[in-house]
Amino acid sequence: MSSPIADLSYRTYDGPLNPPSARWWVIAKMHTLKAFRNRFYWLFVGLSGWYYLVILTVIFIMQMVSSNATEMVGTSGEAANELVRQIQFIDRFLWKNQYLHGFSYGQLTYLIIALLVGAGAVANDNRSNALLVYLSKPCTKLDYVVGKFFGVWIPIVTAMVVPSLFFFLYGMMSYRGQGFALYAPAFLSLVLAMAMSAALHTSILLGISSLMKQGRIAGIIYGALYMITNIFTVMIWAFWLQPLGQVRSNGATTNAILGAEVVDRNPLLQPAFYGSIDGLNIGLAKALLNVDGGNGFGMPPDPAATVPAPNGFMVFWLMAAICAFWLFVFWRRVRAVEVVG
Amino acid sequence: MNAPPLEAVASVVNLTVRYGRFTALHDFSVQIPNGCVGLLGPNGAGKTTLLKTLLGFVKPSSGTATILGKSVLKEGAAVRQKVGLMPEQDCHLPGMSAIEFVAYAGELAGMPQAQALRRAHEVLEYSGLGEARYRKVETFSTGMKQRIKLAQALVHGPKLLLLDEPTNGLDPRGREEMLKLIRDISLHKDVNVIVSSHILRDIEKTCESVLVVVKGQLKMQGSIKDLTRIQGHPIDVELKDPSPSWQEAVSRRGISIVHTERNKVRVHQEAPTEVTTKLIFEAARESGAEIRGLNVATKSLEEAFLEVIH
């Protein structure tokens, strides 16, 4: 049999072997590269930054209009008013709010990316007895668990950070004069929130995946869990808005409502609003960015409708506890394997 | 703990492994010699547990085990770096081509990335999968899956290879090729091999010695030659034609006829084989019988195995 390899003689391998430690990195690297080679992954990474694209487009158009208005300000009173409105629009921007909005509006695509990268990470190994390959090599159970964790976490956190990083760099280049640089440290807070959010996705997904033999089933279960908890958040949101609607139907304005403190809500509504995977992610981002959110796309804020940021410390530890629980489930599922059937 | 003798690839001393109340291995001691060793035993005998323990998957209640001088209990990862496992079940990593899979197995074993890739090409060629190296493993036939399991076990150049039912699901030609590979690995590639198989003919064809495990204890250990030897060294004589006069002539010389099957006669005498052989030829000369073949009689491995376990 002809072969493109000239020397087909098999010899005993006597080359270098790294010491049997830190094998987790080999596993993490393999998973990460596999995700990075998937074109759908990059498609969704691009889609996850849609909010930033929209807001930058809006700002760009506003700036174009205001520059036209500047040229016409001497000739038209209307143009002067327009210019004032544009300047007010930009000035109204709380830049770190844009980080929050970018992160919040990307949640669905982050979920898809997490499913793409993590749903089959352990379930497929279970189906194909891949544990036999891992555990018969100098890999410990800890290497396997840590390697899988980082193999899923790195692609998810990369997907979250990349669009925000583009926004950050673009903002630093283009909107320094509009106060963007003042909020530069907030980008680090955003990255921290993203790291924890990716850890939450990763841990729950790996835990569920370790219980399954089909990646698709694991994905469906996680997707369902995510959506069901999200529906809960939407219901709480409806309860949150309910008194506001009643007061407004009497003709009160937002400022009047706030001033009169007429919005009487159950104190449990605010923490309950963050009682979903999505809610925890956004809640932590709000707490770390120290913003309450509000309307996106440069719309005027509506503080009365905005759910205030939760206690960041509480949210962090709650997320950490959830991560620990699901990683424990994963750990328990990695058992010494059958060698002979 | 006593150091194993130099010729022992693995040493197990007073090993007891329990699963709850069930004792899978009881005070088990064995010195596994270099070369190709067959692991035999009925289902539930403890073969699985022995392999699991040697790989460090199971913690024994008492006793110790060493492979290539390293403690399985204390240096599990270092031991596994020198051991390759070809499991019985299908095992692969979904979505990977053969070359990616084997190279990844090499990296997991500690090989630098470039070396692992180079070596993966080499072992895939050696295992007969050279032309399928870029195909996804899940599209492989059963025979190819067996071969890739062997390739991933070999990639890092282990000093000990554990093969679990290596010919499972193979057609006769594939089986012969696999046995030939195993034989070649153990004889010419400086790799010690432990083959666990229920197919005794496979063991007979590949191994020099066997371990028979029954009810968690080592029932017998030795070379296949010793195991299949019949006590008293009877001799099988094949005549050209059945010859009662030859039988009478050998009987007169004090040789007893054990059994006769047409022109094949098994004879026995409490004397060295050379003496008996000489008398057999004398009887043939006297009776005018023609001898076609003459062998020291042996049992089949299957017969020997059944004798040991009962």
Coordinates of C-alpha atoms in Angstrom, one line a residue, chain A residues 229 232-233 236-237 240 265-284 286 307-312 314-315 318:
Chain A
T229 CA -37.2 31.2 34.7
F232 CA -41.1 34.2 35.8
T233 CA -39.0 37.4 35.5
I236 CA -42.6 39.8 38.0
W237 CA -41.9 42.7 35.6
W240 CA -43.7 45.8 38.9
R265 CA -44.8 47.9 45.6
N266 CA -44.3 44.6 47.5
P267 CA -40.6 44.7 48.6
L268 CA -40.2 41.2 47.4
L269 CA -40.8 42.2 43.8
Q270 CA -37.4 43.7 43.3
P271 CA -35.3 40.6 44.3
A272 CA -37.9 38.3 42.6
F273 CA -37.3 40.2 39.4
Y274 CA -33.8 38.8 39.3
G275 CA -34.9 35.3 40.0
S276 CA -34.0 33.8 36.7
I277 CA -30.7 32.9 34.9
D278 CA -31.2 36.0 32.7
G279 CA -32.2 38.1 35.8
L280 CA -29.1 37.0 37.8
N281 CA -26.8 37.9 34.9
I282 CA -28.4 41.3 34.4
G283 CA -28.7 41.9 38.2
L284 CA -25.0 41.3 38.7
K286 CA -26.3 46.3 37.2
V307 CA -36.2 47.9 38.6
P308 CA -33.3 49.1 40.8
A309 CA -30.1 47.1 40.9
P310 CA -30.1 44.2 43.4
N311 CA -27.6 43.7 46.2
G312 CA -24.5 42.8 44.2
M314 CA -26.1 38.7 47.4
V315 CA -26.4 38.1 43.7
L318 CA -26.3 33.2 44.9

